[in-house]
PDB file of C-alpha atoms in Angstrom:
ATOM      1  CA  UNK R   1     179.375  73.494 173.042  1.00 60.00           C
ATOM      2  CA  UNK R   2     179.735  77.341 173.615  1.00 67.00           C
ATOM      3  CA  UNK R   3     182.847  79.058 174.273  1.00 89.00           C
ATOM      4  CA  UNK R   4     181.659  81.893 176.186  1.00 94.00           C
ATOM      5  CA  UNK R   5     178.486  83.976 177.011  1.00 95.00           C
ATOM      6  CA  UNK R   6     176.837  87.312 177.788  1.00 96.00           C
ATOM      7  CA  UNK R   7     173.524  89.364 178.354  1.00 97.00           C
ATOM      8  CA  UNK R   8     171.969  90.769 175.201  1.00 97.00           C
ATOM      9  CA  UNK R   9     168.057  92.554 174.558  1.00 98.00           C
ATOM     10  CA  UNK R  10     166.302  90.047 172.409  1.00 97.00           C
ATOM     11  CA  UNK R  11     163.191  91.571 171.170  1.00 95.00           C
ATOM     12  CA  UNK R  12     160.204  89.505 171.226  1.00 91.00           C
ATOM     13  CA  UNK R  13     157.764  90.103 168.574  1.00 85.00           C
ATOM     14  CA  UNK R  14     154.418  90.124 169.465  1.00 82.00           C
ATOM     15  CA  UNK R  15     151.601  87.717 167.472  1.00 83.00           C
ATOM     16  CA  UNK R  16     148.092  88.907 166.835  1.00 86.00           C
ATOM     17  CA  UNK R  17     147.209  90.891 170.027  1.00 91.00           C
ATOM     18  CA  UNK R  18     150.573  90.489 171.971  1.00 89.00           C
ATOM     19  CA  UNK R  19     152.588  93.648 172.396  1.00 93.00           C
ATOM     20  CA  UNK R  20     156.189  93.129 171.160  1.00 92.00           C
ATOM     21  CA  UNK R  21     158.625  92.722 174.075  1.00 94.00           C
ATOM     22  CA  UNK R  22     162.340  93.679 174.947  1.00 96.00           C
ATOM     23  CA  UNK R  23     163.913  90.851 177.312  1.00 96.00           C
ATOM     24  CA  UNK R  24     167.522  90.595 178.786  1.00 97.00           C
ATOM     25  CA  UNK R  25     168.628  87.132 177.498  1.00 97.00           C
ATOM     26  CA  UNK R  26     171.461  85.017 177.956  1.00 97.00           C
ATOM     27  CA  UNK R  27     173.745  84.650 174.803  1.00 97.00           C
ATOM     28  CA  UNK R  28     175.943  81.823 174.107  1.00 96.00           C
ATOM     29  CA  UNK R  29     178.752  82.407 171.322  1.00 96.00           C
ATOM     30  CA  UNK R  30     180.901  79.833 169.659  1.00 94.00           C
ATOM     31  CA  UNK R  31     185.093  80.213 170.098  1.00 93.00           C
ATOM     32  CA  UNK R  32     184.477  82.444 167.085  1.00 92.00           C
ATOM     33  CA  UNK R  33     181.880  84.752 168.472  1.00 94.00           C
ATOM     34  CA  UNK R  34     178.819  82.958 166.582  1.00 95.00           C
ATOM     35  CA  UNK R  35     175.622  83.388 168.769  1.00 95.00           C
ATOM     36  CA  UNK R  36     174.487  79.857 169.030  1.00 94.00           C
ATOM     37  CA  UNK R  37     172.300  79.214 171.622  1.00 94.00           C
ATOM     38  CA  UNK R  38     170.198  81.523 173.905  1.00 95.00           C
ATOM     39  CA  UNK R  39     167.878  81.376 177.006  1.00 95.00           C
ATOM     40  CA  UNK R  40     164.666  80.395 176.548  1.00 91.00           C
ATOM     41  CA  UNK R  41     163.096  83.071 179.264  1.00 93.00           C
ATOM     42  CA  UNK R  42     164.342  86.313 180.374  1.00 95.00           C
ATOM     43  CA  UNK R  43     166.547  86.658 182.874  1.00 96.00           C
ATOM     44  CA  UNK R  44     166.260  88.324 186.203  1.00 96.00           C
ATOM     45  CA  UNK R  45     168.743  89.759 188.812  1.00 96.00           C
ATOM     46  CA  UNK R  46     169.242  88.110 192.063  1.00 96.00           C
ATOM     47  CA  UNK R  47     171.974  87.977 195.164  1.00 97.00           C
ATOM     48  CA  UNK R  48     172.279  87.137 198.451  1.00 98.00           C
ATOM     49  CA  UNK R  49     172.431  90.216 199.462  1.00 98.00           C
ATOM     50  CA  UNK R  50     171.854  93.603 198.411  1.00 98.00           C
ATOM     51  CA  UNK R  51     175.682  94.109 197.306  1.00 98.00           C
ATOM     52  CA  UNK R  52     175.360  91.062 195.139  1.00 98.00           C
ATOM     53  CA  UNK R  53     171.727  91.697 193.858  1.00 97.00           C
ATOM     54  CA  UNK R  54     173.483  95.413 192.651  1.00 97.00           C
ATOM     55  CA  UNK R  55     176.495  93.577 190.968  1.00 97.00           C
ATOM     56  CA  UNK R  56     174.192  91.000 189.035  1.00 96.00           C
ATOM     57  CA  UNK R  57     171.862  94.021 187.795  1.00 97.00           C
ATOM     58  CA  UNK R  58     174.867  96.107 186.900  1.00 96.00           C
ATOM     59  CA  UNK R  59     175.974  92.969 184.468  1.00 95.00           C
ATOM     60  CA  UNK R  60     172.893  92.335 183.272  1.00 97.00           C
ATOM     61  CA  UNK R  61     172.785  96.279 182.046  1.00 97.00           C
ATOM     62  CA  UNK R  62     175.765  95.621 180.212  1.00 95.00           C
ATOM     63  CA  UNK R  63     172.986  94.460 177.596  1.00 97.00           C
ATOM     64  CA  UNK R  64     172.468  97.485 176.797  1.00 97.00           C
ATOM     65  CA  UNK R  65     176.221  98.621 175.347  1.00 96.00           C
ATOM     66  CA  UNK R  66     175.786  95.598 172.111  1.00 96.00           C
ATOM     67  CA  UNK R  67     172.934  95.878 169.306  1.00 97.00           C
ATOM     68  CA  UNK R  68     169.680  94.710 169.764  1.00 97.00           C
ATOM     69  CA  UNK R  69     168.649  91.169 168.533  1.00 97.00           C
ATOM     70  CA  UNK R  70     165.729  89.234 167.504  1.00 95.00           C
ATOM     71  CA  UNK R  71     165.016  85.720 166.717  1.00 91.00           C
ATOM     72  CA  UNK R  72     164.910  84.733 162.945  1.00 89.00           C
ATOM     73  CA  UNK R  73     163.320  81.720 161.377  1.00 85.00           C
ATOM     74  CA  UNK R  74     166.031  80.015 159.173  1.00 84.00           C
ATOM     75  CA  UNK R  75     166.015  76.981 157.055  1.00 86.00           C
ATOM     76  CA  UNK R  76     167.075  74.998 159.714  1.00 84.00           C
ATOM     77  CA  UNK R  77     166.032  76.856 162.765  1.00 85.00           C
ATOM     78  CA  UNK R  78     166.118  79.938 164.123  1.00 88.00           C
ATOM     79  CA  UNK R  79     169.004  82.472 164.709  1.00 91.00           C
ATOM     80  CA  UNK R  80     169.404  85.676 166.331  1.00 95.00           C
ATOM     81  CA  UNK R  81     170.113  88.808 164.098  1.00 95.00           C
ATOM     82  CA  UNK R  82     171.105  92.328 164.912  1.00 96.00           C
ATOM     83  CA  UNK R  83     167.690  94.186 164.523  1.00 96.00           C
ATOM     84  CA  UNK R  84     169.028  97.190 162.782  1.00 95.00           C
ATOM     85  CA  UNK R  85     171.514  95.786 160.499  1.00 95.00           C
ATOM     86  CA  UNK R  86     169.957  92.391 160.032  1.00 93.00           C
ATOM     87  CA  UNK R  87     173.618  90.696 160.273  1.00 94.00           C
ATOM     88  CA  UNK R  88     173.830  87.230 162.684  1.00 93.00           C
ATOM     89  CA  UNK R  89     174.637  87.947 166.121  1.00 95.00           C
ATOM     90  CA  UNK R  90     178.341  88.168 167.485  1.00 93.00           C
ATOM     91  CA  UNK R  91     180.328  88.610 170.055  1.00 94.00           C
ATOM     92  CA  UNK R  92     183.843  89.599 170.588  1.00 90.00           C
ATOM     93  CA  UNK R  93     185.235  87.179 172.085  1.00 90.00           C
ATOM     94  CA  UNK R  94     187.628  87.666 175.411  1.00 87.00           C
ATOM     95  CA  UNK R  95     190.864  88.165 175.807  1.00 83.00           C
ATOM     96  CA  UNK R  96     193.015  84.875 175.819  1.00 78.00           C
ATOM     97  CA  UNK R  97     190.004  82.842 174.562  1.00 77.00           C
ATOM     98  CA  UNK R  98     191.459  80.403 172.018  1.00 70.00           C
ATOM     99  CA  UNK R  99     190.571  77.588 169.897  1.00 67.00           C
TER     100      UNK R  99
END
């Protein structure tokens, strides 16, 4: 079960003739800020009005403030690593959050 969440770029290597891809995901994290679960397909920004539409986009572009990831193959799996440093995906997580 996740503990909390947030909006990370997950870059989507392209096969063969595919074009490699930067998505907004959503990131689930563990109580100890351990990525461990993600959304299959990109997100997209939506409201019920124009005010919320802004809000939700302006969230979503807090994706942009955390490292970029991409999806590893693992022994058992895949996980999501920090692209430039190769290091598993965390999250701080928020205030008052406890075990």
């Amino acid at each position: 079960m996740s503990a909390f969440w947030n909006f990370r770029v997950i870059k989507c290597e392209g096969t063969g003739t595919e074009e490699t891809l930067y998505q907004i995901h959503e990131v689930e994290y563990n109580i100890k800020g351990k990525a461990v679960n993600w959304s299959e397909t990109s997100v997209a920004p939506y409201g019920r009005s124009l005010d919320e539409l802004r809000e939700d986009t302006e969230r979503q572009r807090s994706a942009f403030e955390k490292p970029i990831l991409h999806l590893v193959r693992k022994p058992r799996g895949y996980e999501l690593v920090e692209v430039e440093t190769g290091a598993d995906a965390f999250a701080e997580p928020p205030a008052g959050l406890t075990e």
